[in-house]
Structure formats: structure tokens, C-alpha cells
């Protein structure tokens, strides 16, 4: 099984890959550029090749995550810059050999028209992907809102993908904290979740897991990540059932947990490998 965590590119993209290798991680995630900016970034193609070759040599899987301001339902004045930024993220991630770029599901834009947010999402995805023809995928991530909030169900994720003009360029990333916060997974409904995911072909396009515990109970709607083995409401037994479920056995589990609450990421990855690796 593949375990890893989100890593900084402060020492460069190759530096992040080497950091993953030093902690015996077989997967990692990174921000392709400043996480607080939509500015288009130039990058070094030679460094990209070195990083890609290093990951291939050591069997390390990677994904990128779009900067925080990225939204698939942006205000009109931010739509062009968001499209350019997303294409830049895809270009960087593809050059460094990453499987995909995680993008948060959109949010409502008009309370009077619940479908408007979905329509804008599909429009934005089509505009980006009409200009993209490389292997790196956009990975739609489930939302952590209250049950019924936009982006909290498998049906929505699958339907948005299927309604896009380029579904083969879209995959999914499942965040366990978000799923718990939205009641998509609540600790008691794993079999129902697995059956629904299979019926809707969700797992066929699931590329990675954001492996996070939750600081709040199921259905709280609160996106507060906790470490896997302490201070969280998802129990070790519930995680054990999830990790061992058939659709997840060969997927990368990537931590986005706190690194300053009693355990470092390197130690947490070591615990995951010891228990499930």
C-alpha cells in the first residue's frame, strides 16, 4: 500500500520527492506554486525531468493540489485568471510526473438557482480541459459541508464528471475528513458507501485518498483535520475497515494532518506503514 503526506517545495520539486523518499513514503502531495496565489509560474524543465526520473526510480507516486484561492465557481472577474492558473498547475504537475491536480468541488453561487453552481463548474472544467491534452488529470475533491451541501455526495461528483465534454481528463480524490464531516462516511455506513460507489463507477476513477481524521463528529460540516491515531473522531477500527476495503487496496493514502500536535509527518507515515503497509 502507498502512504505519504503533503510536502513543501521549499527545497524545490526534486527536494520534495527526496524528502518523501527519506521518510520511506511511497506517495506525496505538493502545491505546484505559491498556495495563496493564482499567478502563473514559470518552472525549470530540467528540474522537472530530474524529479520525474527520481520518482520513477524509487516508485514514488505524487499529486499536486491547486492553490487555496482556486475555485471552480469563481466570481466573473476571476474566471479568466482561474482558468490560466489551473492550466499552469496541470502543466507543472504533468512535467513532474504527477498523476493529477486536486481541485475542490465548487460552491453555490445563487441561492435562488441551486443548479447555477454546477453549471458554472462544468463550464469552467470544459474551458480548462479543452486546452489540455496531456495525461495529468483534474481530480475533483468532495466537500466538507453539512449534509446536503454542494459537493458532498458521490452522485454529484460522478454527474459533474459525466456532464463535462472531457470526462476522461477528470478523476476523483476522496478526503476522509470531508466525507466524515458531511456524513458521506459516518463510521457505520461503509458498506453502503462501497456499494453506491461501485454502482456509480466512482471507484473506477478514484485516484487518491486524502487520509485525515476529523476533530469534529460525523455530520458536523466542519473541515478540521486531526491526526490519524489521536485526537480524532474517526476510530482506528473504522480506518482499518476503510483501508482494507477492496477499492482502496492499491490507492495512495496521503496525509494532510497537523504536524505540530504531538506527532511529525515522518513519524505518522511510519505508523501507517507499520500498521497497514
Short mmCIF file of C-alpha atoms in Angstrom, two decimals:
data_model
loop_
_atom_site.label_atom_id
_atom_site.label_comp_id
_atom_site.label_asym_id
_atom_site.label_seq_id
_atom_site.Cartn_x
_atom_site.Cartn_y
_atom_site.Cartn_z
CA UNK A 1 0.00 0.00 0.00
CA UNK A 2 1.09 3.56 -0.68
CA UNK A 3 1.38 6.03 2.22
CA UNK A 4 2.72 9.57 2.34
CA UNK A 5 1.90 13.17 3.19
CA UNK A 6 1.72 16.71 1.85
CA UNK A 7 5.23 18.13 1.45
CA UNK A 8 6.69 21.59 0.89
CA UNK A 9 8.53 22.51 -2.32
CA UNK A 10 10.67 24.98 -0.38
CA UNK A 11 13.71 22.93 -1.43
CA UNK A 12 12.38 22.51 -4.96
CA UNK A 13 10.19 19.83 -6.55
CA UNK A 14 13.02 17.31 -6.55
CA UNK A 15 13.67 18.24 -2.92
CA UNK A 16 10.07 17.30 -2.05
CA UNK A 17 10.45 13.93 -3.79
CA UNK A 18 13.70 13.27 -1.91
CA UNK A 19 12.02 14.23 1.36
CA UNK A 20 9.32 11.64 0.63
CA UNK A 21 11.98 9.01 -0.07
CA UNK A 22 13.86 9.82 3.17
CA UNK A 23 10.73 9.15 5.26
CA UNK A 24 10.09 5.90 3.36
CA UNK A 25 6.91 7.35 1.87
CA UNK A 26 5.66 5.94 -1.41
CA UNK A 27 3.39 8.90 -2.19
CA UNK A 28 3.20 12.64 -1.57
CA UNK A 29 1.29 15.80 -2.47
CA UNK A 30 2.55 19.32 -3.05
CA UNK A 31 1.42 22.80 -4.07
CA UNK A 32 2.77 23.45 -7.58
CA UNK A 33 3.26 27.14 -6.73
CA UNK A 34 2.50 29.73 -4.05
CA UNK A 35 -0.57 28.26 -2.27
CA UNK A 36 -2.06 31.73 -1.79
CA UNK A 37 -1.76 32.97 -5.36
CA UNK A 38 -3.27 32.31 -8.79
CA UNK A 39 -0.22 33.77 -10.52
CA UNK A 40 1.12 31.72 -13.42
CA UNK A 41 4.54 30.28 -12.55
CA UNK A 42 7.46 29.52 -14.86
CA UNK A 43 9.30 26.32 -13.96
CA UNK A 44 12.54 24.56 -14.83
CA UNK A 45 12.06 21.74 -17.35
CA UNK A 46 15.42 20.16 -16.45
CA UNK A 47 14.44 20.05 -12.78
CA UNK A 48 11.10 18.54 -13.82
CA UNK A 49 12.84 15.69 -15.63
CA UNK A 50 15.14 15.02 -12.67
CA UNK A 51 12.17 14.87 -10.31
CA UNK A 52 10.12 12.67 -12.65
CA UNK A 53 13.04 10.28 -13.14
CA UNK A 54 13.71 10.15 -9.38
CA UNK A 55 10.09 9.26 -8.61
CA UNK A 56 10.04 6.58 -11.31
CA UNK A 57 13.29 5.09 -10.00
CA UNK A 58 12.05 4.93 -6.41
CA UNK A 59 8.40 4.06 -7.15
CA UNK A 60 7.02 7.27 -5.64
CA UNK A 61 3.52 8.45 -6.60
CA UNK A 62 2.62 12.16 -6.50
CA UNK A 63 -0.29 14.51 -6.95
CA UNK A 64 -0.47 18.31 -6.82
CA UNK A 65 -3.07 20.50 -5.09
CA UNK A 66 -4.32 23.78 -6.53
CA UNK A 67 -3.66 26.98 -4.53
CA UNK A 68 -6.22 27.98 -1.90
CA UNK A 69 -7.87 30.77 -3.99
CA UNK A 70 -8.74 28.31 -6.78
CA UNK A 71 -12.49 27.88 -7.24
CA UNK A 72 -14.47 26.13 -9.95
CA UNK A 73 -17.29 28.58 -9.26
CA UNK A 74 -15.40 31.90 -9.22
CA UNK A 75 -16.76 35.41 -9.50
CA UNK A 76 -16.89 36.67 -13.12
CA UNK A 77 -13.81 38.87 -12.73
CA UNK A 78 -11.72 35.89 -11.57
CA UNK A 79 -12.73 33.32 -14.17
CA UNK A 80 -10.02 34.01 -16.75
CA UNK A 81 -7.21 34.09 -14.19
CA UNK A 82 -8.53 30.89 -12.58
CA UNK A 83 -8.53 29.09 -15.95
CA UNK A 84 -4.95 30.22 -16.65
CA UNK A 85 -3.86 29.20 -13.15
CA UNK A 86 -5.44 25.74 -13.43
CA UNK A 87 -3.76 25.14 -16.79
CA UNK A 88 -0.46 26.23 -15.23
CA UNK A 89 -0.98 23.80 -12.33
CA UNK A 90 -1.66 20.97 -14.78
CA UNK A 91 1.40 21.86 -16.84
CA UNK A 92 3.69 21.87 -13.80
CA UNK A 93 2.27 18.67 -12.32
CA UNK A 94 2.42 16.86 -15.65
CA UNK A 95 6.06 17.87 -16.19
CA UNK A 96 6.97 16.49 -12.76
CA UNK A 97 5.23 13.19 -13.46
CA UNK A 98 2.26 13.67 -11.12
CA UNK A 99 -0.97 11.76 -11.71
CA UNK A 100 -3.30 14.71 -11.20
CA UNK A 101 -4.12 18.07 -9.68
CA UNK A 102 -6.67 18.13 -6.85
CA UNK A 103 -9.36 20.81 -7.15
CA UNK A 104 -12.05 21.42 -4.55
CA UNK A 105 -15.63 20.93 -5.70
CA UNK A 106 -17.44 24.20 -6.40
CA UNK A 107 -19.89 26.03 -4.16
CA UNK A 108 -23.35 27.59 -4.72
CA UNK A 109 -23.36 30.95 -6.48
CA UNK A 110 -27.09 31.85 -6.27
CA UNK A 111 -29.47 30.65 -3.57
CA UNK A 112 -32.35 31.24 -5.98
CA UNK A 113 -30.86 28.82 -8.52
CA UNK A 114 -29.28 25.70 -6.97
CA UNK A 115 -28.15 24.43 -10.40
CA UNK A 116 -26.16 27.56 -11.26
CA UNK A 117 -23.08 26.42 -9.34
CA UNK A 118 -22.99 23.06 -11.10
CA UNK A 119 -23.46 24.70 -14.49
CA UNK A 120 -20.58 27.11 -13.87
CA UNK A 121 -18.37 24.24 -12.66
CA UNK A 122 -18.97 22.30 -15.85
CA UNK A 123 -18.37 25.41 -17.95
CA UNK A 124 -15.07 26.10 -16.15
CA UNK A 125 -13.91 22.49 -16.47
CA UNK A 126 -14.74 22.46 -20.18
CA UNK A 127 -12.80 25.67 -20.79
CA UNK A 128 -9.74 24.33 -18.99
CA UNK A 129 -9.80 20.82 -20.41
CA UNK A 130 -10.48 21.93 -23.99
CA UNK A 131 -6.96 23.37 -23.83
CA UNK A 132 -5.36 20.37 -22.12
CA UNK A 133 -4.21 17.18 -23.86
CA UNK A 134 -1.62 15.65 -21.52
CA UNK A 135 -2.00 12.67 -19.13
CA UNK A 136 -2.25 14.64 -15.87
CA UNK A 137 -5.86 14.68 -14.61
CA UNK A 138 -8.03 17.16 -12.75
CA UNK A 139 -9.07 15.40 -9.52
CA UNK A 140 -12.36 16.60 -8.04
CA UNK A 141 -12.40 16.50 -4.24
CA UNK A 142 -15.51 16.00 -2.10
CA UNK A 143 -16.62 18.87 0.14
CA UNK A 144 -16.74 19.02 3.95
CA UNK A 145 -20.03 20.89 4.33
CA UNK A 146 -23.19 19.99 6.19
CA UNK A 147 -25.08 17.04 4.69
CA UNK A 148 -26.75 18.28 1.51
CA UNK A 149 -24.15 20.98 0.85
CA UNK A 150 -22.90 21.15 -2.74
CA UNK A 151 -20.18 18.57 -3.41
CA UNK A 152 -20.85 16.18 -0.52
CA UNK A 153 -22.26 13.18 -2.42
CA UNK A 154 -20.87 10.59 -4.81
CA UNK A 155 -23.79 11.30 -7.15
CA UNK A 156 -22.70 14.94 -7.63
CA UNK A 157 -19.06 14.08 -8.28
CA UNK A 158 -19.93 11.41 -10.82
CA UNK A 159 -22.61 13.52 -12.52
CA UNK A 160 -20.39 16.59 -12.95
CA UNK A 161 -17.69 14.40 -14.48
CA UNK A 162 -20.15 12.70 -16.83
CA UNK A 163 -21.69 16.01 -17.97
CA UNK A 164 -18.31 17.51 -18.91
CA UNK A 165 -17.17 17.35 -22.52
CA UNK A 166 -13.90 15.69 -21.42
CA UNK A 167 -14.72 13.14 -18.68
CA UNK A 168 -11.61 11.08 -19.42
CA UNK A 169 -9.50 14.02 -18.21
CA UNK A 170 -11.22 14.03 -14.79
CA UNK A 171 -10.73 11.75 -11.78
CA UNK A 172 -11.55 11.92 -8.08
CA UNK A 173 -9.76 12.41 -4.76
CA UNK A 174 -11.60 11.27 -1.61
CA UNK A 175 -10.93 13.24 1.57
CA UNK A 176 -11.83 11.12 4.61
CA UNK A 177 -12.26 14.11 6.96
CA UNK A 178 -14.53 15.85 4.44
CA UNK A 179 -16.50 12.63 3.94
CA UNK A 180 -16.96 12.30 7.71
CA UNK A 181 -17.88 15.96 8.20
CA UNK A 182 -20.55 15.74 5.50
CA UNK A 183 -21.89 12.35 6.67
CA UNK A 184 -20.87 10.72 3.39
CA UNK A 185 -18.95 8.34 5.67
CA UNK A 186 -20.01 8.28 9.31
CA UNK A 187 -18.26 5.22 10.72
CA UNK A 188 -21.29 2.94 10.37
CA UNK A 189 -22.16 3.13 6.66
CA UNK A 190 -19.02 1.89 4.90
CA UNK A 191 -20.80 -0.99 3.14
CA UNK A 192 -23.48 1.38 1.83
CA UNK A 193 -20.78 3.79 0.65
CA UNK A 194 -18.85 0.99 -1.10
CA UNK A 195 -21.98 -0.33 -2.81
CA UNK A 196 -23.03 3.10 -4.02
CA UNK A 197 -19.52 3.91 -5.25
CA UNK A 198 -19.42 0.65 -7.18
CA UNK A 199 -22.87 1.16 -8.70
CA UNK A 200 -21.96 4.66 -9.90
CA UNK A 201 -18.45 3.71 -11.14
CA UNK A 202 -16.92 6.21 -8.72
CA UNK A 203 -14.07 3.93 -7.68
CA UNK A 204 -13.05 3.34 -11.30
CA UNK A 205 -11.92 6.97 -11.42
CA UNK A 206 -10.73 7.41 -7.81
CA UNK A 207 -7.01 8.24 -7.99
CA UNK A 208 -6.00 9.16 -4.42
CA UNK A 209 -7.13 9.40 -0.80
CA UNK A 210 -6.59 12.42 1.43
CA UNK A 211 -6.13 10.45 4.65
CA UNK A 212 -7.31 12.66 7.50
CA UNK A 213 -9.05 12.22 10.82
CA UNK A 214 -11.69 14.72 11.97
CA UNK A 215 -11.66 16.97 15.03
CA UNK A 216 -15.47 17.10 14.94
CA UNK A 217 -18.20 14.43 14.89
CA UNK A 218 -19.76 13.00 11.74
CA UNK A 219 -22.22 15.36 10.07
CA UNK A 220 -20.74 18.44 11.75
CA UNK A 221 -19.92 20.10 8.43
CA UNK A 222 -16.61 21.30 9.91
CA UNK A 223 -13.37 20.87 7.96
CA UNK A 224 -10.84 20.43 10.77
CA UNK A 225 -8.26 17.71 10.20
CA UNK A 226 -6.85 15.61 13.04
CA UNK A 227 -4.05 13.06 13.15
CA UNK A 228 -5.00 9.50 12.29
CA UNK A 229 -4.29 7.84 15.64
CA UNK A 230 -5.11 10.58 18.15
CA UNK A 231 -7.50 13.48 18.83
CA UNK A 232 -9.92 12.45 16.09
CA UNK A 233 -13.49 11.17 15.94
CA UNK A 234 -12.79 8.50 13.31
CA UNK A 235 -11.67 5.42 15.23
CA UNK A 236 -8.72 3.19 14.38
CA UNK A 237 -11.16 0.33 13.75
CA UNK A 238 -13.13 2.45 11.25
CA UNK A 239 -9.92 3.43 9.45
CA UNK A 240 -8.85 -0.23 9.42
CA UNK A 241 -12.09 -1.23 7.67
CA UNK A 242 -11.68 1.58 5.15
CA UNK A 243 -8.03 0.87 4.33
CA UNK A 244 -8.73 -2.84 3.84
CA UNK A 245 -11.80 -2.31 1.63
CA UNK A 246 -11.25 -3.67 -1.87
CA UNK A 247 -11.50 -0.38 -3.85
CA UNK A 248 -8.75 1.22 -1.73
CA UNK A 249 -6.13 -1.53 -1.59
CA UNK A 250 -3.87 -0.10 -4.30
CA UNK A 251 -4.59 3.61 -3.88
CA UNK A 252 -2.21 6.17 -2.35
CA UNK A 253 -3.16 7.43 1.13
CA UNK A 254 -1.77 10.95 1.58
CA UNK A 255 -1.87 12.72 4.95
CA UNK A 256 -3.00 16.34 5.27
CA UNK A 257 -2.89 16.12 9.05
CA UNK A 258 -1.39 18.57 11.59
CA UNK A 259 2.38 18.23 12.04
CA UNK A 260 2.54 20.32 15.22
CA UNK A 261 0.12 18.50 17.52
CA UNK A 262 2.33 15.84 19.05
CA UNK A 263 3.47 13.90 16.01
CA UNK A 264 5.56 14.74 12.94
CA UNK A 265 4.50 13.66 9.47
CA UNK A 266 7.54 11.38 9.16
CA UNK A 267 6.52 9.56 12.37
CA UNK A 268 2.88 9.39 11.33
CA UNK A 269 3.81 7.91 7.94
CA UNK A 270 5.99 5.34 9.76
CA UNK A 271 3.00 4.36 11.92
CA UNK A 272 0.79 3.94 8.84
CA UNK A 273 3.40 1.73 7.16
CA UNK A 274 3.83 -0.34 10.32
CA UNK A 275 0.10 -0.93 10.70
CA UNK A 276 -1.06 -1.29 7.11
CA UNK A 277 1.98 -1.22 4.82
#
